[in-house]
Short mmCIF file of N, CA and C in Angstrom, two decimals:
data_model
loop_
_atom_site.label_atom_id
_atom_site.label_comp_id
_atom_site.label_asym_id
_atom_site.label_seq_id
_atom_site.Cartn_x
_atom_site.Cartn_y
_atom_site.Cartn_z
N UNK A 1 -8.82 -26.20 -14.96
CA UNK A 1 -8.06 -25.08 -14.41
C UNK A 1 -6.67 -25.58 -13.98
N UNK A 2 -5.69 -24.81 -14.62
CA UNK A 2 -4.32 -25.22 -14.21
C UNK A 2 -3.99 -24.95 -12.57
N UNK A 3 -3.02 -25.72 -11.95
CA UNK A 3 -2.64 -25.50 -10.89
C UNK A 3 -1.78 -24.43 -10.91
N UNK A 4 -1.27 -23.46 -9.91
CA UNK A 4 -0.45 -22.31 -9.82
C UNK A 4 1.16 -23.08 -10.40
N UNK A 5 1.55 -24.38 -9.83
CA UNK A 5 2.51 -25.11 -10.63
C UNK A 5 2.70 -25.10 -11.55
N UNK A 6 1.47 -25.76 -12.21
CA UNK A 6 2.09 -26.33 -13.51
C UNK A 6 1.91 -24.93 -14.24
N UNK A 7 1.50 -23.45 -14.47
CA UNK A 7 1.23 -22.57 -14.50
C UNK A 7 2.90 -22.41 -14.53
N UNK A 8 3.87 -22.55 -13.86
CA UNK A 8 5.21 -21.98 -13.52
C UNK A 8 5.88 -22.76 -14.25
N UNK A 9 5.95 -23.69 -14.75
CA UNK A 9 6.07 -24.63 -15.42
C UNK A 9 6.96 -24.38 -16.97
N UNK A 10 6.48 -23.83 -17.74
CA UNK A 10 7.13 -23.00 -19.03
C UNK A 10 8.35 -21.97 -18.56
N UNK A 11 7.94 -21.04 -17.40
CA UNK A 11 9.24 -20.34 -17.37
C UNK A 11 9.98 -20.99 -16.71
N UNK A 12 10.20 -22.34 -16.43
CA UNK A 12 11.00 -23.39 -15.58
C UNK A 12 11.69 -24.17 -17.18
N UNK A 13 11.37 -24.01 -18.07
CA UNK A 13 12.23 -25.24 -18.69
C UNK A 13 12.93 -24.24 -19.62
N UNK A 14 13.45 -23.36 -19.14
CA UNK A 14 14.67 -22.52 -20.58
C UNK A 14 15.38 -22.38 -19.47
N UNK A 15 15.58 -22.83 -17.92
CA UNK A 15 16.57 -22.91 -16.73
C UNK A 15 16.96 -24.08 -16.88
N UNK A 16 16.18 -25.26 -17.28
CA UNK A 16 16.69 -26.48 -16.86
C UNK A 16 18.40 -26.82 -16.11
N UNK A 17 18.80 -26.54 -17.49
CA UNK A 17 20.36 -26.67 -16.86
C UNK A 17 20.87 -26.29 -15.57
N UNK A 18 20.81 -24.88 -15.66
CA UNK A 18 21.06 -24.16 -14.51
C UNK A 18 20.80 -25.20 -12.90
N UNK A 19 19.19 -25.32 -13.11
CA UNK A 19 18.80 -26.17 -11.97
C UNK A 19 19.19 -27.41 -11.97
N UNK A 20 19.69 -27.98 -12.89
CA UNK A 20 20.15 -29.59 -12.87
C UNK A 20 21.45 -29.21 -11.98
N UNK A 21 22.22 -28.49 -12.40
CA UNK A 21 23.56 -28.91 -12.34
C UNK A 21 23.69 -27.95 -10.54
N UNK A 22 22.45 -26.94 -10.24
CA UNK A 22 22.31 -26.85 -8.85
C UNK A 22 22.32 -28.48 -7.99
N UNK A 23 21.15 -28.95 -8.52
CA UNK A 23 20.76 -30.34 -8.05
C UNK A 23 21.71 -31.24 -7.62
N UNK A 24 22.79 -31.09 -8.76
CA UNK A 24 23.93 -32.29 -8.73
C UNK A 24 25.09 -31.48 -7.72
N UNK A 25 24.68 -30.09 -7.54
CA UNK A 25 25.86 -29.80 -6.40
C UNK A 25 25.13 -30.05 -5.04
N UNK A 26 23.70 -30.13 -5.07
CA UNK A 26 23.50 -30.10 -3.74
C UNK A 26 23.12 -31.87 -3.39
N UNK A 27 23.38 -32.76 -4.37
CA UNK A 27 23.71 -34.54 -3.95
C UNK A 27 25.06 -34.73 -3.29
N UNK A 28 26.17 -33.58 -4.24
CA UNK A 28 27.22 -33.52 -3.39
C UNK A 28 27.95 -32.90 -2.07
N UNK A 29 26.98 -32.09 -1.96
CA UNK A 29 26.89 -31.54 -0.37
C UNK A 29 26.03 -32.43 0.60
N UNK A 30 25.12 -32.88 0.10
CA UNK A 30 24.36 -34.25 0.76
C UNK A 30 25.51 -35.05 0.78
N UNK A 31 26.02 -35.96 0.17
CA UNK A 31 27.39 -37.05 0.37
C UNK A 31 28.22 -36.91 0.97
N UNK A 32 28.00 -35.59 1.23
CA UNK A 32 29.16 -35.27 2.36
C UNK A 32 29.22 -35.65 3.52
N UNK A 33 27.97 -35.80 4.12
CA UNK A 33 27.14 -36.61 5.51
C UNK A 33 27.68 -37.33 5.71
N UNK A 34 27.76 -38.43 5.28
CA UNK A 34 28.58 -39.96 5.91
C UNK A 34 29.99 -39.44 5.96
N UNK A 35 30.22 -38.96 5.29
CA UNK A 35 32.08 -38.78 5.81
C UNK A 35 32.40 -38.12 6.64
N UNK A 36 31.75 -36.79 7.02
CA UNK A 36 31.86 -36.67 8.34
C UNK A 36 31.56 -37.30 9.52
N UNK A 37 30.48 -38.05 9.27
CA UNK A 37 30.09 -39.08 10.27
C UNK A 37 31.83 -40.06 11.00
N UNK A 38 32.13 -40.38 9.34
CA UNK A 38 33.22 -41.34 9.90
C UNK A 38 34.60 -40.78 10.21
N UNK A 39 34.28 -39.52 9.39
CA UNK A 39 36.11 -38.04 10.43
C UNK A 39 35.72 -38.02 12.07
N UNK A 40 34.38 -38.13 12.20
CA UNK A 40 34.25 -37.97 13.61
C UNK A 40 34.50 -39.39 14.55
N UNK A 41 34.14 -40.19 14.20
CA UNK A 41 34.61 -41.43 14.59
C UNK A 41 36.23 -41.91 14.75
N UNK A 42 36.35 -41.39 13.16
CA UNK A 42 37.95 -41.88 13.38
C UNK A 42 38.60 -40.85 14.12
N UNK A 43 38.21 -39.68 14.73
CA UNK A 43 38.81 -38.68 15.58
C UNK A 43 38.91 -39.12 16.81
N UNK A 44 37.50 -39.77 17.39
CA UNK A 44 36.94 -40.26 18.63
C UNK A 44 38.20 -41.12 18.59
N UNK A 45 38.58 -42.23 17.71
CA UNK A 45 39.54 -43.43 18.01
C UNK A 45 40.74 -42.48 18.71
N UNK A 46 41.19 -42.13 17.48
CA UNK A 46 42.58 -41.64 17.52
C UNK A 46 43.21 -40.79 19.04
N UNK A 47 41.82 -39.96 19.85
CA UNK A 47 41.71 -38.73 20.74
C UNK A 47 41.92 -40.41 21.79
N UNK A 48 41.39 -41.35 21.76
CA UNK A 48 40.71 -42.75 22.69
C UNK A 48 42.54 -43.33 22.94
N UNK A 49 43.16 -43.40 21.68
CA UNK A 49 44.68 -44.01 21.53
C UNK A 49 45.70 -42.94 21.95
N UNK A 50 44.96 -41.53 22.08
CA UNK A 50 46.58 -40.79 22.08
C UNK A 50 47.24 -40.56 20.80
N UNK A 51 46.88 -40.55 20.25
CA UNK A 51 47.68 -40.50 18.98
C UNK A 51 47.44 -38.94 18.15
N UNK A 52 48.07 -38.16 18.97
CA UNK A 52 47.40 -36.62 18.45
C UNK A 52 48.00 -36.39 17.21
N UNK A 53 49.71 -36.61 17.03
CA UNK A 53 50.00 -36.67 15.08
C UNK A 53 49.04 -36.75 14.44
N UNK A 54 48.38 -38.27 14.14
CA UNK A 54 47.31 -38.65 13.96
C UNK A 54 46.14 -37.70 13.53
N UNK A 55 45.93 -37.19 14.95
CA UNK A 55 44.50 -36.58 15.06
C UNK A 55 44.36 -35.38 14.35
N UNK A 56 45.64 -34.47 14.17
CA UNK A 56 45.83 -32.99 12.97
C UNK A 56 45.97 -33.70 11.91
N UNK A 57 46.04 -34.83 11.45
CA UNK A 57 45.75 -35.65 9.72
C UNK A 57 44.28 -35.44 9.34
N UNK A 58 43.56 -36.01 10.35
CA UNK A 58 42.34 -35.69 10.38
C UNK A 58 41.39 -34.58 10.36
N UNK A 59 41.98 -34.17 11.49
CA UNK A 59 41.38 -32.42 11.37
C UNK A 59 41.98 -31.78 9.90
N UNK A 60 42.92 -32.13 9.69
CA UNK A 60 43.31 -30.99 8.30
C UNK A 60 42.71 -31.48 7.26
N UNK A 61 42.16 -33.04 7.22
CA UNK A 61 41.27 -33.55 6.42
C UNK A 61 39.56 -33.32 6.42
N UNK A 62 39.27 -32.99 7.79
CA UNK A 62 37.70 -32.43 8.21
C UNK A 62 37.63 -31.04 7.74
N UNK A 63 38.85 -29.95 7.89
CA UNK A 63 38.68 -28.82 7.10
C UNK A 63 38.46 -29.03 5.93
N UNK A 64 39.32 -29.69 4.97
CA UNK A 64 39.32 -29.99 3.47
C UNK A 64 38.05 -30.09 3.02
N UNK A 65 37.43 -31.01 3.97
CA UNK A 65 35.77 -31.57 3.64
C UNK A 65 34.88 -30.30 4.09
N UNK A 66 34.84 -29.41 5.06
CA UNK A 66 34.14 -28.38 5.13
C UNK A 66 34.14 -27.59 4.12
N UNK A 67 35.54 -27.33 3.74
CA UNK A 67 35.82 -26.41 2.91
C UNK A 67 35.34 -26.60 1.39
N UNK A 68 35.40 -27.78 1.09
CA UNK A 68 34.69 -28.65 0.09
C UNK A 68 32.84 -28.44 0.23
N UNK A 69 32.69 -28.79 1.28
CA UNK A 69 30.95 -28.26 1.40
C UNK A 69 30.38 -26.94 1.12
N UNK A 70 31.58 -25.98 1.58
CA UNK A 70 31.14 -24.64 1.63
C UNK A 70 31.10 -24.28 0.15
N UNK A 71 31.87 -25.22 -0.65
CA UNK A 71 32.41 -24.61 -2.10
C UNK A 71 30.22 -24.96 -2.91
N UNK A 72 30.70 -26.13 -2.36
CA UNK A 72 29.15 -27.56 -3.07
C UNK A 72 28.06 -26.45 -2.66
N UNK A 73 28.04 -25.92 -1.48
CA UNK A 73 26.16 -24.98 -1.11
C UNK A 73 26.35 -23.46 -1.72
N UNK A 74 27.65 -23.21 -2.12
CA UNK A 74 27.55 -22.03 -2.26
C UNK A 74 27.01 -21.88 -3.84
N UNK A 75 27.46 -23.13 -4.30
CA UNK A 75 27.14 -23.29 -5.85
C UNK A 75 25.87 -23.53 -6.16
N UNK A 76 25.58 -23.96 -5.27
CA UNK A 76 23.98 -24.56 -5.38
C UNK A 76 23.31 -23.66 -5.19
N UNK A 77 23.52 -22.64 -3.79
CA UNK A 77 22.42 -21.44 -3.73
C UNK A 77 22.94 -20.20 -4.77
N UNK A 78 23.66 -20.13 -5.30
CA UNK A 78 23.98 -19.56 -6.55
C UNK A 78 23.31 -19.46 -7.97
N UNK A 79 23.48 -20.97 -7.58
CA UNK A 79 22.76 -21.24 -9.22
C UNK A 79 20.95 -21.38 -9.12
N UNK A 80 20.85 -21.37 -7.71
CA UNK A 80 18.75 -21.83 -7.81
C UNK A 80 18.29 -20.54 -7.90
N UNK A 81 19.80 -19.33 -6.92
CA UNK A 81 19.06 -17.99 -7.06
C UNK A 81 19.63 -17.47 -8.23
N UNK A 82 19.96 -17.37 -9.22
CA UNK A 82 20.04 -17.01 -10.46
C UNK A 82 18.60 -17.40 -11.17
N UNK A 83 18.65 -18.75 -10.78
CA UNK A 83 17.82 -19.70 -11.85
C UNK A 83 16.32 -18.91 -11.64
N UNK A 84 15.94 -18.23 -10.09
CA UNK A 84 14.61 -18.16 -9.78
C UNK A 84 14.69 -16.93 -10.06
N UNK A 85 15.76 -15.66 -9.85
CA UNK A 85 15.94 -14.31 -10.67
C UNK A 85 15.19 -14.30 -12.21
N UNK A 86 16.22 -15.18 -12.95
CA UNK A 86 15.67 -15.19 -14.23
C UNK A 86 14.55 -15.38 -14.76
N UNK A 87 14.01 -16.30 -13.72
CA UNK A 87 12.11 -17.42 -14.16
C UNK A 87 11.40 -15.58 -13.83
N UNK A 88 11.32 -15.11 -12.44
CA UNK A 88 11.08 -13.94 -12.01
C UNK A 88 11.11 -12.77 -13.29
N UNK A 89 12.07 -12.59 -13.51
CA UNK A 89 12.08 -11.97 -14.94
C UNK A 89 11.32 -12.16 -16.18
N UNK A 90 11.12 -13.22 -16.49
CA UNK A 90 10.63 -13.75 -17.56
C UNK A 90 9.03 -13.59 -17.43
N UNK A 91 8.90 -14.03 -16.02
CA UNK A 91 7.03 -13.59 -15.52
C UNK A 91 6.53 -12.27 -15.57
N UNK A 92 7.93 -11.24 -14.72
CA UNK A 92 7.24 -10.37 -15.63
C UNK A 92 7.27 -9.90 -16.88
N UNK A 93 7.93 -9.94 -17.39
CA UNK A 93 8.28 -9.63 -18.88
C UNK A 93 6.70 -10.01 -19.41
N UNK A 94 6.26 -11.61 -19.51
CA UNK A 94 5.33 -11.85 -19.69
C UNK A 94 3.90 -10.75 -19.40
N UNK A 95 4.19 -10.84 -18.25
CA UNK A 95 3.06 -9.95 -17.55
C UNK A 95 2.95 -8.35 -18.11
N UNK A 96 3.80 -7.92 -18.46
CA UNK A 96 4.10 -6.67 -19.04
C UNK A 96 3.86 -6.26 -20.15
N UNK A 97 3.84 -7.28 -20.94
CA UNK A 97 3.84 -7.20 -22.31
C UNK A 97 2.65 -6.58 -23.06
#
């Protein structure tokens, strides 16, 4: 007896793409982690020295990177909910037939 998985399995591989290239946006919204880690650090210095010039380099660089994240999840939940629309479709279609 098949598992309910592997059962889902067939209407999962005519998406492949779709979901790969979700995958590879959401490694790059993951990578994003450490660099904020270190915008926040190098903020901490800069706020520690006084050096507020400085510190709007940064911030206009921590937006860039948000703004960059927001682009990376939006693509990703885009493309998994397309990808699971379509599988959805295809089940029933199946089912209908």
């Amino acid at each position: 007896m098949k598992s309910n998985y592997q059962a889902l399995i067939p209407y999962l591989q005519p998406h492949w793409r779709t979901i790969g290239l979700a995958l590879i946006l959401m490694a790059g919204f993951v990578g994003t982690v450490p660099l904020i880690a270190y915008l926040v650090g190098q903020a901490a210095e800069l706020i520690g020295a006084g050096d507020m010039p400085g510190l709007w380099q940064w911030v206009g660089g921590g937006a860039l990177l948000f703004f960059l994240r927001g682009l990376l999840q939006f693509g990703q939940d885009t493309l998994m909910a397309a990808a699971a629309l379509e599988m959805t479709l295809d089940i029933r279609q199946s089912l209908y037939r």
